[in-house]
Amino acid sequence: MSKRSILHMFDPMPNNSPFDINMALDAGFDVLMPYSNVKLENIQNLTQDAIFSRSPSGIKKTGIFIGGRDIGLAIDMLQATKPAMVPPFEVSVFADPSGAYTTAAALVACVEKALKEVHGKALTDCKALVFGGTGPVGIATGIIASLQGANTVLVDHLSVDTANDAAKQYNRRFSANMSGAVARTDADKIALLADADIVFCTAKAGIRVLSAAVLAQTRQLKVAGDVNAVPPAGIEGIAANDMAVPMTHATQSPKAVGVGALAVGNVKYKLQHELLKSMLKSDKPVVIDFREAFSKARDLV
């Protein structure tokens, strides 16, 4: 009898994400088993229960998905699964807390493509601002951009200390090179944008971060990407489906182009789907975090 595919979904939050459950089912898993309020110290026992209950052939149809909202804890949980496995009892593991890894990977890949096609530049040539930079998607975006060589600044809307603390924490962890900044007012935003080439907008849904008046003051902006699909757009003038569309409000940066939330979201959806499918198709266990997600996102764009 053919064994059914099972995805064990470990989440430190009170509820697993319905988005992730829908995605996993659509990717082809037969059975989804959500676990809530999972602690780091639970990972070893849960992993071993998952692997030792099936034969090596069944192991190939078993996977672990790690959710939550804390991108650092998700990596810790992913790492904790590794010593719990005993060859040949090894399963694929995919960490994507709050969809932050796949969303950030899709955002950076889309902006990178627009930057190359319109301006002939790479991320390593540019200064990038991440507004909403202390949230899960913002931090993941900043790490990916920094590891690709961009001079990356995490921007918080309330506290420079919060931004600096996040930058220092994740610089140490992933050998990134980010700094922090605060932008409480339009004047603060204009000052930060004065020498910025790239803007990533990862702030909360429904919040206008950059207005037309602010954009009109930018002088060297090349690409701006927004992940907010809930009106109003995070960046005024960028439509949801825009992919490298000229930004009419950036009047002093006439070659600036925008990438909209649905353009990013389309890549994010395909990316998560393909990564989940890879857990079922691969003959060998795969381990997926933001690095593998970005590599695949580049292929998809």
PDB file of N, CA, C and O in Angstrom, residues 7-21 33-40 43 64-78 81 93-101 136 272 276 288:
ATOM      1  N   LEU A   7       2.852  16.306   6.198  1.00  0.00           N
ATOM      2  CA  LEU A   7       3.625  17.487   6.568  1.00  0.00           C
ATOM      3  C   LEU A   7       3.287  17.847   8.012  1.00  0.00           C
ATOM      4  O   LEU A   7       2.151  18.190   8.336  1.00  0.00           O
ATOM      5  N   HIS A   8       4.303  17.765   8.883  1.00  0.00           N
ATOM      6  CA  HIS A   8       4.160  18.164  10.287  1.00  0.00           C
ATOM      7  C   HIS A   8       4.503  19.648  10.378  1.00  0.00           C
ATOM      8  O   HIS A   8       5.608  20.063  10.003  1.00  0.00           O
ATOM      9  N   MET A   9       3.571  20.456  10.866  1.00  0.00           N
ATOM     10  CA  MET A   9       3.711  21.910  10.842  1.00  0.00           C
ATOM     11  C   MET A   9       3.898  22.433  12.267  1.00  0.00           C
ATOM     12  O   MET A   9       2.949  22.537  13.048  1.00  0.00           O
ATOM     13  N   PHE A  10       5.157  22.750  12.606  1.00  0.00           N
ATOM     14  CA  PHE A  10       5.515  23.199  13.952  1.00  0.00           C
ATOM     15  C   PHE A  10       5.422  24.719  14.016  1.00  0.00           C
ATOM     16  O   PHE A  10       6.047  25.422  13.226  1.00  0.00           O
ATOM     17  N   ASP A  11       4.663  25.228  14.990  1.00  0.00           N
ATOM     18  CA  ASP A  11       4.453  26.677  15.097  1.00  0.00           C
ATOM     19  C   ASP A  11       4.498  27.098  16.560  1.00  0.00           C
ATOM     20  O   ASP A  11       3.781  26.532  17.385  1.00  0.00           O
ATOM     21  N   PRO A  12       5.342  28.076  16.907  1.00  0.00           N
ATOM     22  CA  PRO A  12       5.389  28.553  18.298  1.00  0.00           C
ATOM     23  C   PRO A  12       4.210  29.441  18.681  1.00  0.00           C
ATOM     24  O   PRO A  12       4.035  29.761  19.854  1.00  0.00           O
ATOM     25  N   MET A  13       3.402  29.839  17.702  1.00  0.00           N
ATOM     26  CA  MET A  13       2.252  30.706  17.955  1.00  0.00           C
ATOM     27  C   MET A  13       1.022  29.871  18.357  1.00  0.00           C
ATOM     28  O   MET A  13       1.006  28.658  18.167  1.00  0.00           O
ATOM     29  N   PRO A  14      -0.025  30.526  18.890  1.00  0.00           N
ATOM     30  CA  PRO A  14      -1.228  29.777  19.282  1.00  0.00           C
ATOM     31  C   PRO A  14      -1.957  29.122  18.120  1.00  0.00           C
ATOM     32  O   PRO A  14      -2.682  28.139  18.323  1.00  0.00           O
ATOM     33  N   ASN A  15      -1.774  29.659  16.905  1.00  0.00           N
ATOM     34  CA  ASN A  15      -2.466  29.101  15.747  1.00  0.00           C
ATOM     35  C   ASN A  15      -1.511  28.970  14.572  1.00  0.00           C
ATOM     36  O   ASN A  15      -0.669  29.834  14.349  1.00  0.00           O
ATOM     37  N   ASN A  16      -1.673  27.895  13.820  1.00  0.00           N
ATOM     38  CA  ASN A  16      -0.943  27.776  12.561  1.00  0.00           C
ATOM     39  C   ASN A  16      -1.593  28.669  11.517  1.00  0.00           C
ATOM     40  O   ASN A  16      -2.776  28.986  11.588  1.00  0.00           O
ATOM     41  N   SER A  17      -0.814  29.063  10.529  1.00  0.00           N
ATOM     42  CA  SER A  17      -1.304  29.962   9.488  1.00  0.00           C
ATOM     43  C   SER A  17      -2.205  29.227   8.500  1.00  0.00           C
ATOM     44  O   SER A  17      -1.768  28.247   7.882  1.00  0.00           O
ATOM     45  N   PRO A  18      -3.451  29.686   8.302  1.00  0.00           N
ATOM     46  CA  PRO A  18      -4.306  29.083   7.263  1.00  0.00           C
ATOM     47  C   PRO A  18      -3.682  29.197   5.881  1.00  0.00           C
ATOM     48  O   PRO A  18      -3.875  28.315   5.040  1.00  0.00           O
ATOM     49  N   PHE A  19      -2.928  30.274   5.639  1.00  0.00           N
ATOM     50  CA  PHE A  19      -2.247  30.450   4.350  1.00  0.00           C
ATOM     51  C   PHE A  19      -1.306  29.280   4.097  1.00  0.00           C
ATOM     52  O   PHE A  19      -1.316  28.670   3.016  1.00  0.00           O
ATOM     53  N   ASP A  20      -0.475  28.955   5.089  1.00  0.00           N
ATOM     54  CA  ASP A  20       0.494  27.869   4.928  1.00  0.00           C
ATOM     55  C   ASP A  20      -0.201  26.519   4.779  1.00  0.00           C
ATOM     56  O   ASP A  20       0.252  25.662   4.015  1.00  0.00           O
ATOM     57  N   ILE A  21      -1.287  26.328   5.492  1.00  0.00           N
ATOM     58  CA  ILE A  21      -2.033  25.066   5.390  1.00  0.00           C
ATOM     59  C   ILE A  21      -2.608  24.909   3.988  1.00  0.00           C
ATOM     60  O   ILE A  21      -2.491  23.847   3.364  1.00  0.00           O
ATOM     61  N   MET A  33      -0.503  18.061   9.564  1.00  0.00           N
ATOM     62  CA  MET A  33      -0.657  17.937  11.012  1.00  0.00           C
ATOM     63  C   MET A  33      -0.108  19.183  11.687  1.00  0.00           C
ATOM     64  O   MET A  33       1.105  19.327  11.865  1.00  0.00           O
ATOM     65  N   PRO A  34      -0.985  20.137  12.041  1.00  0.00           N
ATOM     66  CA  PRO A  34      -0.522  21.372  12.668  1.00  0.00           C
ATOM     67  C   PRO A  34      -0.267  21.180  14.172  1.00  0.00           C
ATOM     68  O   PRO A  34      -1.015  20.487  14.863  1.00  0.00           O
ATOM     69  N   TYR A  35       0.801  21.808  14.670  1.00  0.00           N
ATOM     70  CA  TYR A  35       1.134  21.821  16.091  1.00  0.00           C
ATOM     71  C   TYR A  35       1.288  23.277  16.498  1.00  0.00           C
ATOM     72  O   TYR A  35       2.061  24.015  15.867  1.00  0.00           O
ATOM     73  N   SER A  36       0.609  23.710  17.547  1.00  0.00           N
ATOM     74  CA  SER A  36       0.707  25.091  18.007  1.00  0.00           C
ATOM     75  C   SER A  36       1.437  25.150  19.344  1.00  0.00           C
ATOM     76  O   SER A  36       1.625  24.133  20.028  1.00  0.00           O
ATOM     77  N   ASN A  37       1.896  26.371  19.708  1.00  0.00           N
ATOM     78  CA  ASN A  37       2.606  26.613  20.968  1.00  0.00           C
ATOM     79  C   ASN A  37       3.832  25.715  21.126  1.00  0.00           C
ATOM     80  O   ASN A  37       4.172  25.285  22.239  1.00  0.00           O
ATOM     81  N   VAL A  38       4.494  25.421  20.023  1.00  0.00           N
ATOM     82  CA  VAL A  38       5.687  24.569  20.064  1.00  0.00           C
ATOM     83  C   VAL A  38       6.870  25.381  20.572  1.00  0.00           C
ATOM     84  O   VAL A  38       7.122  26.499  20.107  1.00  0.00           O
ATOM     85  N   LYS A  39       7.599  24.823  21.518  1.00  0.00           N
ATOM     86  CA  LYS A  39       8.796  25.471  22.048  1.00  0.00           C
ATOM     87  C   LYS A  39      10.039  24.851  21.419  1.00  0.00           C
ATOM     88  O   LYS A  39      10.011  23.714  20.942  1.00  0.00           O
ATOM     89  N   LEU A  40      11.126  25.607  21.443  1.00  0.00           N
ATOM     90  CA  LEU A  40      12.373  25.134  20.848  1.00  0.00           C
ATOM     91  C   LEU A  40      12.794  23.792  21.434  1.00  0.00           C
ATOM     92  O   LEU A  40      13.246  22.894  20.716  1.00  0.00           O
ATOM     93  N   ILE A  43      11.427  20.480  19.840  1.00  0.00           N
ATOM     94  CA  ILE A  43      11.710  20.122  18.447  1.00  0.00           C
ATOM     95  C   ILE A  43      12.357  18.747  18.308  1.00  0.00           C
ATOM     96  O   ILE A  43      11.991  17.964  17.430  1.00  0.00           O
ATOM     97  N   ILE A  64       8.697  18.501   7.439  1.00  0.00           N
ATOM     98  CA  ILE A  64       8.460  19.399   8.570  1.00  0.00           C
ATOM     99  C   ILE A  64       8.446  20.827   8.059  1.00  0.00           C
ATOM    100  O   ILE A  64       9.336  21.236   7.294  1.00  0.00           O
ATOM    101  N   PHE A  65       7.417  21.581   8.457  1.00  0.00           N
ATOM    102  CA  PHE A  65       7.312  23.002   8.117  1.00  0.00           C
ATOM    103  C   PHE A  65       7.335  23.792   9.410  1.00  0.00           C
ATOM    104  O   PHE A  65       6.613  23.472  10.362  1.00  0.00           O
ATOM    105  N   ILE A  66       8.163  24.833   9.463  1.00  0.00           N
ATOM    106  CA  ILE A  66       8.296  25.654  10.669  1.00  0.00           C
ATOM    107  C   ILE A  66       7.760  27.049  10.400  1.00  0.00           C
ATOM    108  O   ILE A  66       8.211  27.734   9.477  1.00  0.00           O
ATOM    109  N   GLY A  67       6.766  27.457  11.189  1.00  0.00           N
ATOM    110  CA  GLY A  67       6.128  28.764  11.013  1.00  0.00           C
ATOM    111  C   GLY A  67       6.441  29.706  12.154  1.00  0.00           C
ATOM    112  O   GLY A  67       7.554  29.766  12.654  1.00  0.00           O
ATOM    113  N   GLY A  68       5.436  30.466  12.581  1.00  0.00           N
ATOM    114  CA  GLY A  68       5.613  31.454  13.636  1.00  0.00           C
ATOM    115  C   GLY A  68       5.785  32.854  13.080  1.00  0.00           C
ATOM    116  O   GLY A  68       5.450  33.125  11.927  1.00  0.00           O
ATOM    117  N   ARG A  69       6.329  33.756  13.901  1.00  0.00           N
ATOM    118  CA  ARG A  69       6.572  35.131  13.465  1.00  0.00           C
ATOM    119  C   ARG A  69       8.011  35.572  13.689  1.00  0.00           C
ATOM    120  O   ARG A  69       8.442  36.579  13.145  1.00  0.00           O
ATOM    121  N   ASP A  70       8.759  34.823  14.476  1.00  0.00           N
ATOM    122  CA  ASP A  70      10.132  35.209  14.827  1.00  0.00           C
ATOM    123  C   ASP A  70      11.094  34.524  13.869  1.00  0.00           C
ATOM    124  O   ASP A  70      11.247  33.292  13.895  1.00  0.00           O
ATOM    125  N   ILE A  71      11.777  35.316  13.015  1.00  0.00           N
ATOM    126  CA  ILE A  71      12.611  34.689  11.997  1.00  0.00           C
ATOM    127  C   ILE A  71      13.861  34.045  12.589  1.00  0.00           C
ATOM    128  O   ILE A  71      14.393  33.080  12.046  1.00  0.00           O
ATOM    129  N   GLY A  72      14.323  34.565  13.721  1.00  0.00           N
ATOM    130  CA  GLY A  72      15.469  33.949  14.382  1.00  0.00           C
ATOM    131  C   GLY A  72      15.093  32.631  15.029  1.00  0.00           C
ATOM    132  O   GLY A  72      15.827  31.631  14.931  1.00  0.00           O
ATOM    133  N   LEU A  73      13.951  32.597  15.714  1.00  0.00           N
ATOM    134  CA  LEU A  73      13.483  31.357  16.347  1.00  0.00           C
ATOM    135  C   LEU A  73      13.222  30.287  15.297  1.00  0.00           C
ATOM    136  O   LEU A  73      13.503  29.100  15.521  1.00  0.00           O
ATOM    137  N   ALA A  74      12.705  30.674  14.146  1.00  0.00           N
ATOM    138  CA  ALA A  74      12.454  29.701  13.076  1.00  0.00           C
ATOM    139  C   ALA A  74      13.748  29.031  12.639  1.00  0.00           C
ATOM    140  O   ALA A  74      13.796  27.812  12.418  1.00  0.00           O
ATOM    141  N   ILE A  75      14.829  29.820  12.512  1.00  0.00           N
ATOM    142  CA  ILE A  75      16.123  29.246  12.157  1.00  0.00           C
ATOM    143  C   ILE A  75      16.611  28.320  13.273  1.00  0.00           C
ATOM    144  O   ILE A  75      17.155  27.234  13.024  1.00  0.00           O
ATOM    145  N   ASP A  76      16.426  28.741  14.533  1.00  0.00           N
ATOM    146  CA  ASP A  76      16.827  27.890  15.659  1.00  0.00           C
ATOM    147  C   ASP A  76      16.088  26.557  15.619  1.00  0.00           C
ATOM    148  O   ASP A  76      16.683  25.496  15.854  1.00  0.00           O
ATOM    149  N   MET A  77      14.793  26.614  15.327  1.00  0.00           N
ATOM    150  CA  MET A  77      14.010  25.385  15.258  1.00  0.00           C
ATOM    151  C   MET A  77      14.475  24.504  14.095  1.00  0.00           C
ATOM    152  O   MET A  77      14.577  23.281  14.227  1.00  0.00           O
ATOM    153  N   LEU A  78      14.732  25.135  12.947  1.00  0.00           N
ATOM    154  CA  LEU A  78      15.230  24.372  11.809  1.00  0.00           C
ATOM    155  C   LEU A  78      16.549  23.687  12.169  1.00  0.00           C
ATOM    156  O   LEU A  78      16.745  22.495  11.888  1.00  0.00           O
ATOM    157  N   THR A  81      16.279  20.542  14.308  1.00  0.00           N
ATOM    158  CA  THR A  81      15.827  19.284  13.706  1.00  0.00           C
ATOM    159  C   THR A  81      16.999  18.432  13.231  1.00  0.00           C
ATOM    160  O   THR A  81      16.891  17.199  13.178  1.00  0.00           O
ATOM    161  N   VAL A  93      12.967  19.779   5.654  1.00  0.00           N
ATOM    162  CA  VAL A  93      12.508  20.807   6.592  1.00  0.00           C
ATOM    163  C   VAL A  93      12.476  22.150   5.873  1.00  0.00           C
ATOM    164  O   VAL A  93      13.431  22.531   5.191  1.00  0.00           O
ATOM    165  N   PHE A  94      11.376  22.875   6.039  1.00  0.00           N
ATOM    166  CA  PHE A  94      11.162  24.169   5.384  1.00  0.00           C
ATOM    167  C   PHE A  94      10.728  25.170   6.442  1.00  0.00           C
ATOM    168  O   PHE A  94       9.697  24.991   7.085  1.00  0.00           O
ATOM    169  N   ALA A  95      11.527  26.212   6.666  1.00  0.00           N
ATOM    170  CA  ALA A  95      11.170  27.285   7.595  1.00  0.00           C
ATOM    171  C   ALA A  95      10.721  28.508   6.813  1.00  0.00           C
ATOM    172  O   ALA A  95      11.413  28.957   5.897  1.00  0.00           O
ATOM    173  N   ASP A  96       9.556  29.050   7.175  1.00  0.00           N
ATOM    174  CA  ASP A  96       9.041  30.258   6.512  1.00  0.00           C
ATOM    175  C   ASP A  96       8.096  30.991   7.465  1.00  0.00           C
ATOM    176  O   ASP A  96       6.883  31.040   7.247  1.00  0.00           O
ATOM    177  N   PRO A  97       8.626  31.575   8.550  1.00  0.00           N
ATOM    178  CA  PRO A  97       7.786  32.210   9.560  1.00  0.00           C
ATOM    179  C   PRO A  97       7.015  33.406   9.015  1.00  0.00           C
ATOM    180  O   PRO A  97       7.611  34.336   8.471  1.00  0.00           O
ATOM    181  N   SER A  98       5.698  33.373   9.147  1.00  0.00           N
ATOM    182  CA  SER A  98       4.814  34.432   8.641  1.00  0.00           C
ATOM    183  C   SER A  98       5.004  34.669   7.149  1.00  0.00           C
ATOM    184  O   SER A  98       4.715  35.761   6.657  1.00  0.00           O
ATOM    185  N   GLY A  99       5.509  33.670   6.446  1.00  0.00           N
ATOM    186  CA  GLY A  99       5.799  33.842   5.029  1.00  0.00           C
ATOM    187  C   GLY A  99       6.914  34.830   4.774  1.00  0.00           C
ATOM    188  O   GLY A  99       7.134  35.264   3.638  1.00  0.00           O
ATOM    189  N   ALA A 100       7.661  35.199   5.846  1.00  0.00           N
ATOM    190  CA  ALA A 100       8.661  36.266   5.728  1.00  0.00           C
ATOM    191  C   ALA A 100       9.788  35.896   4.780  1.00  0.00           C
ATOM    192  O   ALA A 100      10.262  36.740   4.004  1.00  0.00           O
ATOM    193  N   TYR A 101      10.242  34.653   4.831  1.00  0.00           N
ATOM    194  CA  TYR A 101      11.368  34.267   3.984  1.00  0.00           C
ATOM    195  C   TYR A 101      10.992  34.297   2.508  1.00  0.00           C
ATOM    196  O   TYR A 101      11.747  34.814   1.676  1.00  0.00           O
ATOM    197  N   PRO A 136       9.235  41.054  10.626  1.00  0.00           N
ATOM    198  CA  PRO A 136       9.799  39.815  10.073  1.00  0.00           C
ATOM    199  C   PRO A 136      10.185  39.915   8.601  1.00  0.00           C
ATOM    200  O   PRO A 136      11.295  39.526   8.221  1.00  0.00           O
ATOM    201  N   GLN A 272       6.677  29.703  -2.844  1.00  0.00           N
ATOM    202  CA  GLN A 272       6.319  28.813  -1.740  1.00  0.00           C
ATOM    203  C   GLN A 272       5.772  27.494  -2.268  1.00  0.00           C
ATOM    204  O   GLN A 272       6.075  26.423  -1.738  1.00  0.00           O
ATOM    205  N   LEU A 276       7.546  23.888  -1.475  1.00  0.00           N
ATOM    206  CA  LEU A 276       6.789  22.808  -0.827  1.00  0.00           C
ATOM    207  C   LEU A 276       6.791  21.556  -1.702  1.00  0.00           C
ATOM    208  O   LEU A 276       6.975  20.432  -1.205  1.00  0.00           O
ATOM    209  N   ILE A 288      15.336  24.142   3.795  1.00  0.00           N
ATOM    210  CA  ILE A 288      15.002  25.391   3.108  1.00  0.00           C
ATOM    211  C   ILE A 288      14.810  26.522   4.114  1.00  0.00           C
ATOM    212  O   ILE A 288      13.990  26.422   5.036  1.00  0.00           O
TER     213      ILE A 288
END
